[in-house]
Amino acid sequence: MPSPHKHTPAGRMALAWTGALVALFALALWSLAVGVSDVSWNTLWSRHEDDMVAQVLMYARVPRTLALMLAGSAMAVAGLLMQMLARNHFVEPSTMGTVESATLGMLVCMLWAPQWSVLAKMGVSAVTAMAGTALFMAVLSRIRLRSAWIVPLVGLILAGVLEAAATFLAYQYDMLQSLRAFSNGDFSVVVEGRYELLWLSLGVTVLACLAADRFTVAGLGESFATNLGLNYKRLVLQGLIVVSVVTACIVVTVGASPFVGLIVPNVVRLVLGDNVRRSVLWVALAGAALTLLCDLFGRLVIAPYEVPVGTVMGVVGSALFLVILLRRRARPE
C-alpha cells in the first residue's frame, strides 16, 4: 500500500529530487564507462598503481566527468542570475557578450603575457568579462522599449562585435587556431591537474545560491528592491562579479559552452516559476545533466573520435532557443 506521505507536496518533492539525483549519478557512471580504453568497474577497487586501465579511469575519466558537471551547473546558474538582473528570459553569458569578452581577455594574455599562471590569466579574463557584461547592462539601460526580442538582439550584436575584434586580433598575430581552441568547449583535454580551477566556479555559484532571495528581489526592478531596503546597484555588481568569474573559469579551463545558461533556466522556469531560491538548485542539477548528455552524444556519434561538447551544445541549444522564441510568440498576450 503506498505511503500517504508520497502524496504530500514535500513527499512529491523528495521523490523528484531522488529521481533527479539517481539520473545524474547514472549519467556520471555512463560518462566514466565511455571511451576508447576498455575500462572495467573492477578497476575502481584496484590498488595497483601501474595498472593502465585504473590510471585512465582515475586520471582522465573521473576529472572529465567532474569538470562536465561543474561547468554545466555553474553556467546554468550564471544564466539564471543574468536573466533575473536583465529582467529578460532570453539572455545568458553567451548571448550578451560575456563569453566573448572573457575569450578576448584570454587571447590578450596569450599574446602578451603567455608566461602568466592560469590563475592570473583567469583574473584578466574575469575582468574583461565583467567589462563586457557591464557594457551590455549600460546599453540595455538606455533602451526604453525593452521587448523580449530587443534585449537578446542587442546582446547578440554586442557579442558579434567582440567576437569580430578577437578574430581580427588573432588573425594579425596568426593565433586563429588557438582562438578557436578555447572559444569552443572541449573536455577531451581535461585530466587531473587541469580542471581544478572549476572548483572556484563552484564556490562562487554556491555564494550566488545563498543570495538567491536578494537576486529574486533585484529581478523585480530597482525601485522595488530599493523600497525593500536593498542596495540595487550593489546587488547588480555582485551578480556581474559572479557571472564574470564563472565564465572566466570555464573559458580558461575548457572553453565556452553556449546556451547552457539559456535553455536550462527557461525549462526549469516552466515548472517552478521565477522564484530563484526554489529553482536555483534544480537549474544547477539540470545544467550538469545536460552537459553530460551533450558530451556523451559527442563521444558516441562518431566513436572512437568525438565532437566537442561546445559544438553539440551549440546545435542543441540553438534549436531549443528557436522553439522557446516561437512558443513565446505564439502565446497570446
Short mmCIF file of N, CA and C in Angstrom, two decimals, residues 90-245:
data_model
loop_
_atom_site.label_atom_id
_atom_site.label_comp_id
_atom_site.label_asym_id
_atom_site.label_seq_id
_atom_site.Cartn_x
_atom_site.Cartn_y
_atom_site.Cartn_z
N PHE A 90 15.76 35.66 -22.15
CA PHE A 90 16.48 35.22 -23.33
C PHE A 90 17.93 35.69 -23.36
N VAL A 91 18.51 35.95 -22.20
CA VAL A 91 19.93 36.32 -22.14
C VAL A 91 20.68 35.31 -21.30
N GLU A 92 21.94 35.19 -21.58
CA GLU A 92 22.87 34.36 -20.81
C GLU A 92 24.27 34.75 -21.24
N PRO A 93 25.33 34.27 -20.57
CA PRO A 93 26.69 34.74 -20.89
C PRO A 93 27.10 34.63 -22.35
N SER A 94 26.58 33.65 -23.10
CA SER A 94 26.99 33.50 -24.49
C SER A 94 26.14 34.31 -25.45
N THR A 95 25.08 34.97 -24.98
CA THR A 95 24.25 35.79 -25.86
C THR A 95 24.25 37.26 -25.46
N MET A 96 25.19 37.66 -24.62
CA MET A 96 25.25 39.07 -24.19
C MET A 96 26.68 39.59 -24.14
N GLY A 97 27.62 38.84 -24.72
CA GLY A 97 28.99 39.32 -24.83
C GLY A 97 29.92 38.92 -23.71
N THR A 98 29.42 38.26 -22.67
CA THR A 98 30.29 37.89 -21.55
C THR A 98 31.33 36.86 -21.97
N VAL A 99 30.91 35.82 -22.66
CA VAL A 99 31.84 34.78 -23.10
C VAL A 99 32.86 35.35 -24.08
N GLU A 100 32.40 36.18 -25.01
CA GLU A 100 33.31 36.77 -25.99
C GLU A 100 34.31 37.71 -25.32
N SER A 101 33.87 38.44 -24.30
CA SER A 101 34.78 39.32 -23.56
C SER A 101 35.83 38.50 -22.81
N ALA A 102 35.40 37.41 -22.19
CA ALA A 102 36.36 36.54 -21.50
C ALA A 102 37.34 35.92 -22.48
N THR A 103 36.87 35.54 -23.65
CA THR A 103 37.75 34.98 -24.68
C THR A 103 38.76 36.02 -25.15
N LEU A 104 38.30 37.26 -25.32
CA LEU A 104 39.21 38.33 -25.72
C LEU A 104 40.29 38.56 -24.66
N GLY A 105 39.91 38.53 -23.39
CA GLY A 105 40.90 38.67 -22.33
C GLY A 105 41.91 37.53 -22.32
N MET A 106 41.44 36.33 -22.56
CA MET A 106 42.35 35.18 -22.63
C MET A 106 43.30 35.31 -23.81
N LEU A 107 42.81 35.79 -24.93
CA LEU A 107 43.66 35.97 -26.11
C LEU A 107 44.74 37.01 -25.84
N VAL A 108 44.38 38.10 -25.18
CA VAL A 108 45.36 39.14 -24.83
C VAL A 108 46.47 38.55 -23.95
N CYS A 109 46.09 37.72 -23.00
CA CYS A 109 47.11 37.08 -22.14
C CYS A 109 48.01 36.16 -22.94
N MET A 110 47.44 35.41 -23.86
CA MET A 110 48.24 34.50 -24.67
C MET A 110 49.22 35.25 -25.57
N LEU A 111 48.85 36.45 -26.01
CA LEU A 111 49.71 37.21 -26.90
C LEU A 111 50.82 37.94 -26.16
N TRP A 112 50.49 38.60 -25.05
CA TRP A 112 51.46 39.49 -24.40
C TRP A 112 51.90 39.04 -23.01
N ALA A 113 51.29 38.02 -22.46
CA ALA A 113 51.73 37.52 -21.16
C ALA A 113 51.57 36.00 -21.10
N PRO A 114 52.16 35.27 -22.02
CA PRO A 114 51.98 33.81 -22.02
C PRO A 114 52.62 33.12 -20.82
N GLN A 115 53.55 33.81 -20.14
CA GLN A 115 54.23 33.19 -19.00
C GLN A 115 53.41 33.29 -17.72
N TRP A 116 52.31 34.00 -17.74
CA TRP A 116 51.49 34.14 -16.53
C TRP A 116 50.86 32.82 -16.15
N SER A 117 50.56 32.69 -14.88
CA SER A 117 49.91 31.47 -14.38
C SER A 117 48.47 31.42 -14.86
N VAL A 118 47.88 30.23 -14.74
CA VAL A 118 46.49 30.05 -15.16
C VAL A 118 45.56 30.92 -14.33
N LEU A 119 45.87 31.06 -13.04
CA LEU A 119 45.03 31.88 -12.17
C LEU A 119 45.09 33.35 -12.58
N ALA A 120 46.28 33.84 -12.97
CA ALA A 120 46.41 35.22 -13.41
C ALA A 120 45.65 35.45 -14.72
N LYS A 121 45.75 34.49 -15.64
CA LYS A 121 45.01 34.60 -16.89
C LYS A 121 43.50 34.60 -16.63
N MET A 122 43.08 33.79 -15.66
CA MET A 122 41.66 33.76 -15.33
C MET A 122 41.22 35.11 -14.76
N GLY A 123 42.10 35.74 -13.97
CA GLY A 123 41.77 37.05 -13.43
C GLY A 123 41.58 38.10 -14.51
N VAL A 124 42.48 38.11 -15.49
CA VAL A 124 42.34 39.05 -16.61
C VAL A 124 41.07 38.74 -17.39
N SER A 125 40.81 37.47 -17.62
CA SER A 125 39.61 37.07 -18.36
C SER A 125 38.35 37.47 -17.60
N ALA A 126 38.38 37.34 -16.28
CA ALA A 126 37.21 37.75 -15.48
C ALA A 126 36.98 39.26 -15.55
N VAL A 127 38.06 40.04 -15.54
CA VAL A 127 37.93 41.50 -15.62
C VAL A 127 37.33 41.91 -16.96
N THR A 128 37.84 41.32 -18.05
CA THR A 128 37.28 41.67 -19.37
C THR A 128 35.85 41.17 -19.50
N ALA A 129 35.55 40.02 -18.90
CA ALA A 129 34.17 39.51 -18.94
C ALA A 129 33.23 40.46 -18.19
N MET A 130 33.67 40.96 -17.05
CA MET A 130 32.84 41.89 -16.29
C MET A 130 32.67 43.20 -17.05
N ALA A 131 33.73 43.65 -17.74
CA ALA A 131 33.63 44.88 -18.52
C ALA A 131 32.62 44.71 -19.66
N GLY A 132 32.67 43.56 -20.35
CA GLY A 132 31.73 43.31 -21.43
C GLY A 132 30.30 43.21 -20.93
N THR A 133 30.12 42.56 -19.78
CA THR A 133 28.78 42.44 -19.21
C THR A 133 28.26 43.79 -18.75
N ALA A 134 29.13 44.59 -18.14
CA ALA A 134 28.72 45.93 -17.72
C ALA A 134 28.35 46.80 -18.92
N LEU A 135 29.08 46.63 -20.03
CA LEU A 135 28.74 47.37 -21.24
C LEU A 135 27.36 46.98 -21.75
N PHE A 136 27.06 45.69 -21.70
CA PHE A 136 25.73 45.23 -22.12
C PHE A 136 24.64 45.83 -21.23
N MET A 137 24.86 45.82 -19.91
CA MET A 137 23.87 46.37 -19.00
C MET A 137 23.71 47.88 -19.20
N ALA A 138 24.83 48.57 -19.51
CA ALA A 138 24.75 50.01 -19.75
C ALA A 138 23.95 50.31 -21.02
N VAL A 139 24.20 49.55 -22.07
CA VAL A 139 23.43 49.73 -23.30
C VAL A 139 21.96 49.42 -23.06
N LEU A 140 21.72 48.37 -22.28
CA LEU A 140 20.34 47.96 -22.00
C LEU A 140 19.58 49.03 -21.22
N SER A 141 20.28 49.71 -20.32
CA SER A 141 19.62 50.74 -19.51
C SER A 141 19.17 51.94 -20.34
N ARG A 142 19.75 52.11 -21.52
CA ARG A 142 19.40 53.23 -22.39
C ARG A 142 18.29 52.90 -23.38
N ILE A 143 17.84 51.66 -23.35
CA ILE A 143 16.77 51.25 -24.26
C ILE A 143 15.44 51.40 -23.53
N ARG A 144 14.56 52.22 -24.06
CA ARG A 144 13.30 52.49 -23.38
C ARG A 144 12.30 51.35 -23.59
N LEU A 145 12.20 50.86 -24.79
CA LEU A 145 11.24 49.79 -25.08
C LEU A 145 11.95 48.45 -25.03
N ARG A 146 11.92 47.82 -23.85
CA ARG A 146 12.63 46.55 -23.67
C ARG A 146 11.70 45.39 -23.97
N SER A 147 11.49 45.08 -25.22
CA SER A 147 10.67 43.93 -25.56
C SER A 147 11.50 42.66 -25.40
N ALA A 148 10.81 41.53 -25.39
CA ALA A 148 11.51 40.25 -25.23
C ALA A 148 12.44 39.96 -26.38
N TRP A 149 12.23 40.62 -27.52
CA TRP A 149 13.07 40.37 -28.69
C TRP A 149 14.27 41.31 -28.75
N ILE A 150 14.10 42.55 -28.28
CA ILE A 150 15.16 43.54 -28.43
C ILE A 150 16.37 43.21 -27.55
N VAL A 151 16.14 42.76 -26.32
CA VAL A 151 17.24 42.54 -25.37
C VAL A 151 18.22 41.47 -25.88
N PRO A 152 17.77 40.27 -26.26
CA PRO A 152 18.74 39.31 -26.78
C PRO A 152 19.36 39.74 -28.10
N LEU A 153 18.62 40.51 -28.90
CA LEU A 153 19.18 41.01 -30.15
C LEU A 153 20.35 41.95 -29.89
N VAL A 154 20.18 42.85 -28.91
CA VAL A 154 21.29 43.74 -28.53
C VAL A 154 22.48 42.93 -28.02
N GLY A 155 22.21 41.91 -27.21
CA GLY A 155 23.30 41.08 -26.71
C GLY A 155 24.03 40.35 -27.81
N LEU A 156 23.30 39.81 -28.77
CA LEU A 156 23.93 39.09 -29.87
C LEU A 156 24.76 40.03 -30.75
N ILE A 157 24.28 41.25 -30.95
CA ILE A 157 25.04 42.23 -31.72
C ILE A 157 26.34 42.57 -31.00
N LEU A 158 26.25 42.83 -29.69
CA LEU A 158 27.45 43.13 -28.91
C LEU A 158 28.42 41.96 -28.92
N ALA A 159 27.89 40.74 -28.76
CA ALA A 159 28.75 39.55 -28.79
C ALA A 159 29.43 39.42 -30.15
N GLY A 160 28.70 39.71 -31.23
CA GLY A 160 29.29 39.63 -32.56
C GLY A 160 30.41 40.63 -32.75
N VAL A 161 30.24 41.85 -32.23
CA VAL A 161 31.29 42.86 -32.34
C VAL A 161 32.54 42.43 -31.57
N LEU A 162 32.36 41.93 -30.36
CA LEU A 162 33.50 41.48 -29.56
C LEU A 162 34.19 40.28 -30.18
N GLU A 163 33.41 39.36 -30.72
CA GLU A 163 34.00 38.20 -31.39
C GLU A 163 34.78 38.62 -32.63
N ALA A 164 34.26 39.59 -33.38
CA ALA A 164 34.97 40.09 -34.56
C ALA A 164 36.30 40.74 -34.16
N ALA A 165 36.28 41.49 -33.05
CA ALA A 165 37.52 42.11 -32.58
C ALA A 165 38.55 41.06 -32.18
N ALA A 166 38.11 40.01 -31.49
CA ALA A 166 39.03 38.94 -31.10
C ALA A 166 39.56 38.21 -32.32
N THR A 167 38.70 37.96 -33.30
CA THR A 167 39.13 37.27 -34.52
C THR A 167 40.15 38.11 -35.29
N PHE A 168 39.90 39.41 -35.40
CA PHE A 168 40.84 40.29 -36.09
C PHE A 168 42.20 40.30 -35.39
N LEU A 169 42.18 40.39 -34.06
CA LEU A 169 43.44 40.40 -33.31
C LEU A 169 44.17 39.08 -33.48
N ALA A 170 43.44 37.97 -33.42
CA ALA A 170 44.08 36.66 -33.60
C ALA A 170 44.63 36.50 -35.01
N TYR A 171 43.93 37.04 -36.00
CA TYR A 171 44.42 36.95 -37.38
C TYR A 171 45.71 37.73 -37.57
N GLN A 172 45.80 38.88 -36.92
CA GLN A 172 47.00 39.71 -37.05
C GLN A 172 48.24 39.01 -36.49
N TYR A 173 48.07 38.17 -35.49
CA TYR A 173 49.20 37.51 -34.84
C TYR A 173 49.22 36.00 -35.10
N ASP A 174 48.49 35.56 -36.12
CA ASP A 174 48.47 34.16 -36.51
C ASP A 174 48.08 33.25 -35.33
N MET A 175 46.99 33.64 -34.64
CA MET A 175 46.54 32.89 -33.48
C MET A 175 45.10 32.39 -33.66
N LEU A 176 44.64 32.30 -34.90
CA LEU A 176 43.26 31.89 -35.13
C LEU A 176 42.99 30.49 -34.61
N GLN A 177 43.93 29.59 -34.81
CA GLN A 177 43.72 28.22 -34.36
C GLN A 177 43.64 28.15 -32.84
N SER A 178 44.48 28.90 -32.16
CA SER A 178 44.43 28.92 -30.69
C SER A 178 43.13 29.55 -30.20
N LEU A 179 42.67 30.60 -30.90
CA LEU A 179 41.42 31.23 -30.51
C LEU A 179 40.26 30.26 -30.63
N ARG A 180 40.21 29.51 -31.71
CA ARG A 180 39.13 28.54 -31.89
C ARG A 180 39.22 27.41 -30.88
N ALA A 181 40.43 27.12 -30.40
CA ALA A 181 40.61 26.00 -29.46
C ALA A 181 39.92 26.27 -28.14
N PHE A 182 40.02 27.51 -27.63
CA PHE A 182 39.40 27.77 -26.32
C PHE A 182 38.12 28.58 -26.41
N SER A 183 37.65 28.89 -27.63
CA SER A 183 36.35 29.53 -27.77
C SER A 183 35.24 28.52 -27.98
N ASN A 184 35.59 27.23 -28.11
CA ASN A 184 34.61 26.17 -28.26
C ASN A 184 34.86 25.12 -27.18
N GLY A 185 33.86 24.85 -26.37
CA GLY A 185 34.03 23.94 -25.24
C GLY A 185 34.49 22.55 -25.67
N ASP A 186 35.58 22.09 -25.09
CA ASP A 186 36.14 20.77 -25.42
C ASP A 186 36.72 20.17 -24.14
N PHE A 187 36.12 19.08 -23.68
CA PHE A 187 36.55 18.45 -22.44
C PHE A 187 37.51 17.28 -22.68
N SER A 188 37.94 17.08 -23.92
CA SER A 188 38.83 15.96 -24.20
C SER A 188 40.22 16.18 -23.63
N VAL A 189 40.57 17.44 -23.34
CA VAL A 189 41.90 17.74 -22.81
C VAL A 189 41.91 17.74 -21.28
N VAL A 190 40.78 17.48 -20.66
CA VAL A 190 40.70 17.54 -19.20
C VAL A 190 41.32 16.28 -18.60
N VAL A 191 42.31 16.48 -17.77
CA VAL A 191 42.94 15.41 -17.00
C VAL A 191 43.17 15.94 -15.59
N GLU A 192 43.62 15.07 -14.71
CA GLU A 192 43.91 15.52 -13.35
C GLU A 192 44.99 16.60 -13.37
N GLY A 193 44.74 17.69 -12.68
CA GLY A 193 45.67 18.81 -12.65
C GLY A 193 45.32 19.92 -13.63
N ARG A 194 44.29 19.70 -14.49
CA ARG A 194 43.94 20.71 -15.49
C ARG A 194 42.47 21.12 -15.43
N TYR A 195 41.80 20.77 -14.35
CA TYR A 195 40.40 21.16 -14.23
C TYR A 195 40.06 21.75 -12.86
N GLU A 196 41.02 21.73 -11.95
CA GLU A 196 40.73 22.10 -10.56
C GLU A 196 40.25 23.54 -10.42
N LEU A 197 40.56 24.39 -11.39
CA LEU A 197 40.09 25.77 -11.33
C LEU A 197 38.57 25.85 -11.34
N LEU A 198 37.92 24.82 -11.87
CA LEU A 198 36.46 24.83 -11.92
C LEU A 198 35.84 24.73 -10.53
N TRP A 199 36.59 24.25 -9.55
CA TRP A 199 36.06 24.23 -8.19
C TRP A 199 35.84 25.66 -7.67
N LEU A 200 36.62 26.60 -8.19
CA LEU A 200 36.41 28.00 -7.83
C LEU A 200 35.05 28.48 -8.33
N SER A 201 34.70 28.08 -9.55
CA SER A 201 33.39 28.45 -10.08
C SER A 201 32.27 27.84 -9.25
N LEU A 202 32.50 26.64 -8.70
CA LEU A 202 31.50 26.03 -7.82
C LEU A 202 31.32 26.85 -6.56
N GLY A 203 32.43 27.31 -5.98
CA GLY A 203 32.32 28.13 -4.78
C GLY A 203 31.57 29.42 -5.02
N VAL A 204 31.84 30.07 -6.16
CA VAL A 204 31.14 31.31 -6.49
C VAL A 204 29.66 31.04 -6.73
N THR A 205 29.36 29.90 -7.36
CA THR A 205 27.96 29.53 -7.61
C THR A 205 27.22 29.29 -6.30
N VAL A 206 27.87 28.67 -5.34
CA VAL A 206 27.25 28.44 -4.03
C VAL A 206 26.92 29.77 -3.36
N LEU A 207 27.82 30.73 -3.47
CA LEU A 207 27.55 32.06 -2.90
C LEU A 207 26.32 32.70 -3.56
N ALA A 208 26.20 32.50 -4.89
CA ALA A 208 25.03 33.02 -5.59
C ALA A 208 23.76 32.34 -5.11
N CYS A 209 23.84 31.04 -4.83
CA CYS A 209 22.67 30.32 -4.33
C CYS A 209 22.26 30.83 -2.96
N LEU A 210 23.23 31.16 -2.12
CA LEU A 210 22.91 31.66 -0.78
C LEU A 210 22.24 33.03 -0.84
N ALA A 211 22.53 33.80 -1.89
CA ALA A 211 21.93 35.12 -2.05
C ALA A 211 20.76 35.09 -3.01
N ALA A 212 20.13 33.92 -3.19
CA ALA A 212 19.08 33.76 -4.18
C ALA A 212 17.90 34.69 -3.92
N ASP A 213 17.52 34.85 -2.65
CA ASP A 213 16.38 35.72 -2.33
C ASP A 213 16.63 37.16 -2.76
N ARG A 214 17.83 37.65 -2.54
CA ARG A 214 18.15 39.02 -2.91
C ARG A 214 18.11 39.22 -4.42
N PHE A 215 18.62 38.22 -5.16
CA PHE A 215 18.60 38.35 -6.62
C PHE A 215 17.17 38.24 -7.16
N THR A 216 16.33 37.50 -6.46
CA THR A 216 14.91 37.45 -6.87
C THR A 216 14.27 38.82 -6.75
N VAL A 217 14.57 39.52 -5.66
CA VAL A 217 14.04 40.87 -5.47
C VAL A 217 14.64 41.83 -6.51
N ALA A 218 15.94 41.69 -6.79
CA ALA A 218 16.58 42.55 -7.78
C ALA A 218 15.94 42.37 -9.16
N GLY A 219 15.47 41.17 -9.44
CA GLY A 219 14.83 40.92 -10.71
C GLY A 219 13.49 41.61 -10.87
N LEU A 220 12.94 42.12 -9.78
CA LEU A 220 11.67 42.84 -9.84
C LEU A 220 11.84 44.33 -10.17
N GLY A 221 13.09 44.78 -10.23
CA GLY A 221 13.32 46.17 -10.60
C GLY A 221 14.00 46.97 -9.51
N GLU A 222 14.62 48.09 -9.91
CA GLU A 222 15.39 48.91 -8.97
C GLU A 222 14.49 49.55 -7.92
N SER A 223 13.36 50.10 -8.32
CA SER A 223 12.50 50.79 -7.36
C SER A 223 11.95 49.82 -6.33
N PHE A 224 11.57 48.62 -6.76
CA PHE A 224 11.01 47.63 -5.83
C PHE A 224 12.08 47.19 -4.83
N ALA A 225 13.29 46.93 -5.32
CA ALA A 225 14.37 46.50 -4.43
C ALA A 225 14.74 47.61 -3.45
N THR A 226 14.76 48.84 -3.92
CA THR A 226 15.09 49.96 -3.04
C THR A 226 14.05 50.15 -1.96
N ASN A 227 12.77 49.98 -2.30
CA ASN A 227 11.70 50.11 -1.33
C ASN A 227 11.78 49.06 -0.22
N LEU A 228 12.38 47.91 -0.54
CA LEU A 228 12.56 46.86 0.47
C LEU A 228 13.85 47.02 1.26
N GLY A 229 14.59 48.11 1.00
CA GLY A 229 15.80 48.39 1.77
C GLY A 229 17.05 47.74 1.23
N LEU A 230 17.04 47.27 -0.02
CA LEU A 230 18.21 46.64 -0.62
C LEU A 230 18.95 47.62 -1.50
N ASN A 231 20.26 47.47 -1.54
CA ASN A 231 21.09 48.30 -2.41
C ASN A 231 21.13 47.66 -3.79
N TYR A 232 20.32 48.19 -4.71
CA TYR A 232 20.16 47.57 -6.02
C TYR A 232 21.47 47.55 -6.81
N LYS A 233 22.20 48.65 -6.80
CA LYS A 233 23.44 48.72 -7.58
C LYS A 233 24.48 47.73 -7.04
N ARG A 234 24.50 47.57 -5.72
CA ARG A 234 25.44 46.60 -5.15
C ARG A 234 25.06 45.19 -5.54
N LEU A 235 23.77 44.89 -5.56
CA LEU A 235 23.33 43.56 -5.99
C LEU A 235 23.70 43.29 -7.44
N VAL A 236 23.52 44.29 -8.29
CA VAL A 236 23.88 44.13 -9.70
C VAL A 236 25.38 43.89 -9.84
N LEU A 237 26.17 44.63 -9.09
CA LEU A 237 27.63 44.45 -9.13
C LEU A 237 28.01 43.05 -8.67
N GLN A 238 27.39 42.58 -7.60
CA GLN A 238 27.67 41.23 -7.13
C GLN A 238 27.30 40.19 -8.18
N GLY A 239 26.16 40.40 -8.84
CA GLY A 239 25.76 39.48 -9.89
C GLY A 239 26.73 39.48 -11.05
N LEU A 240 27.21 40.65 -11.44
CA LEU A 240 28.18 40.74 -12.53
C LEU A 240 29.49 40.03 -12.16
N ILE A 241 29.91 40.17 -10.91
CA ILE A 241 31.14 39.50 -10.47
C ILE A 241 30.97 37.99 -10.52
N VAL A 242 29.85 37.50 -10.05
CA VAL A 242 29.59 36.05 -10.07
C VAL A 242 29.62 35.53 -11.50
N VAL A 243 28.88 36.17 -12.39
CA VAL A 243 28.81 35.72 -13.77
C VAL A 243 30.18 35.79 -14.44
N SER A 244 30.92 36.86 -14.20
CA SER A 244 32.23 37.03 -14.84
C SER A 244 33.24 36.00 -14.36
N VAL A 245 33.29 35.75 -13.06
CA VAL A 245 34.24 34.76 -12.53
C VAL A 245 33.90 33.37 -13.03
#
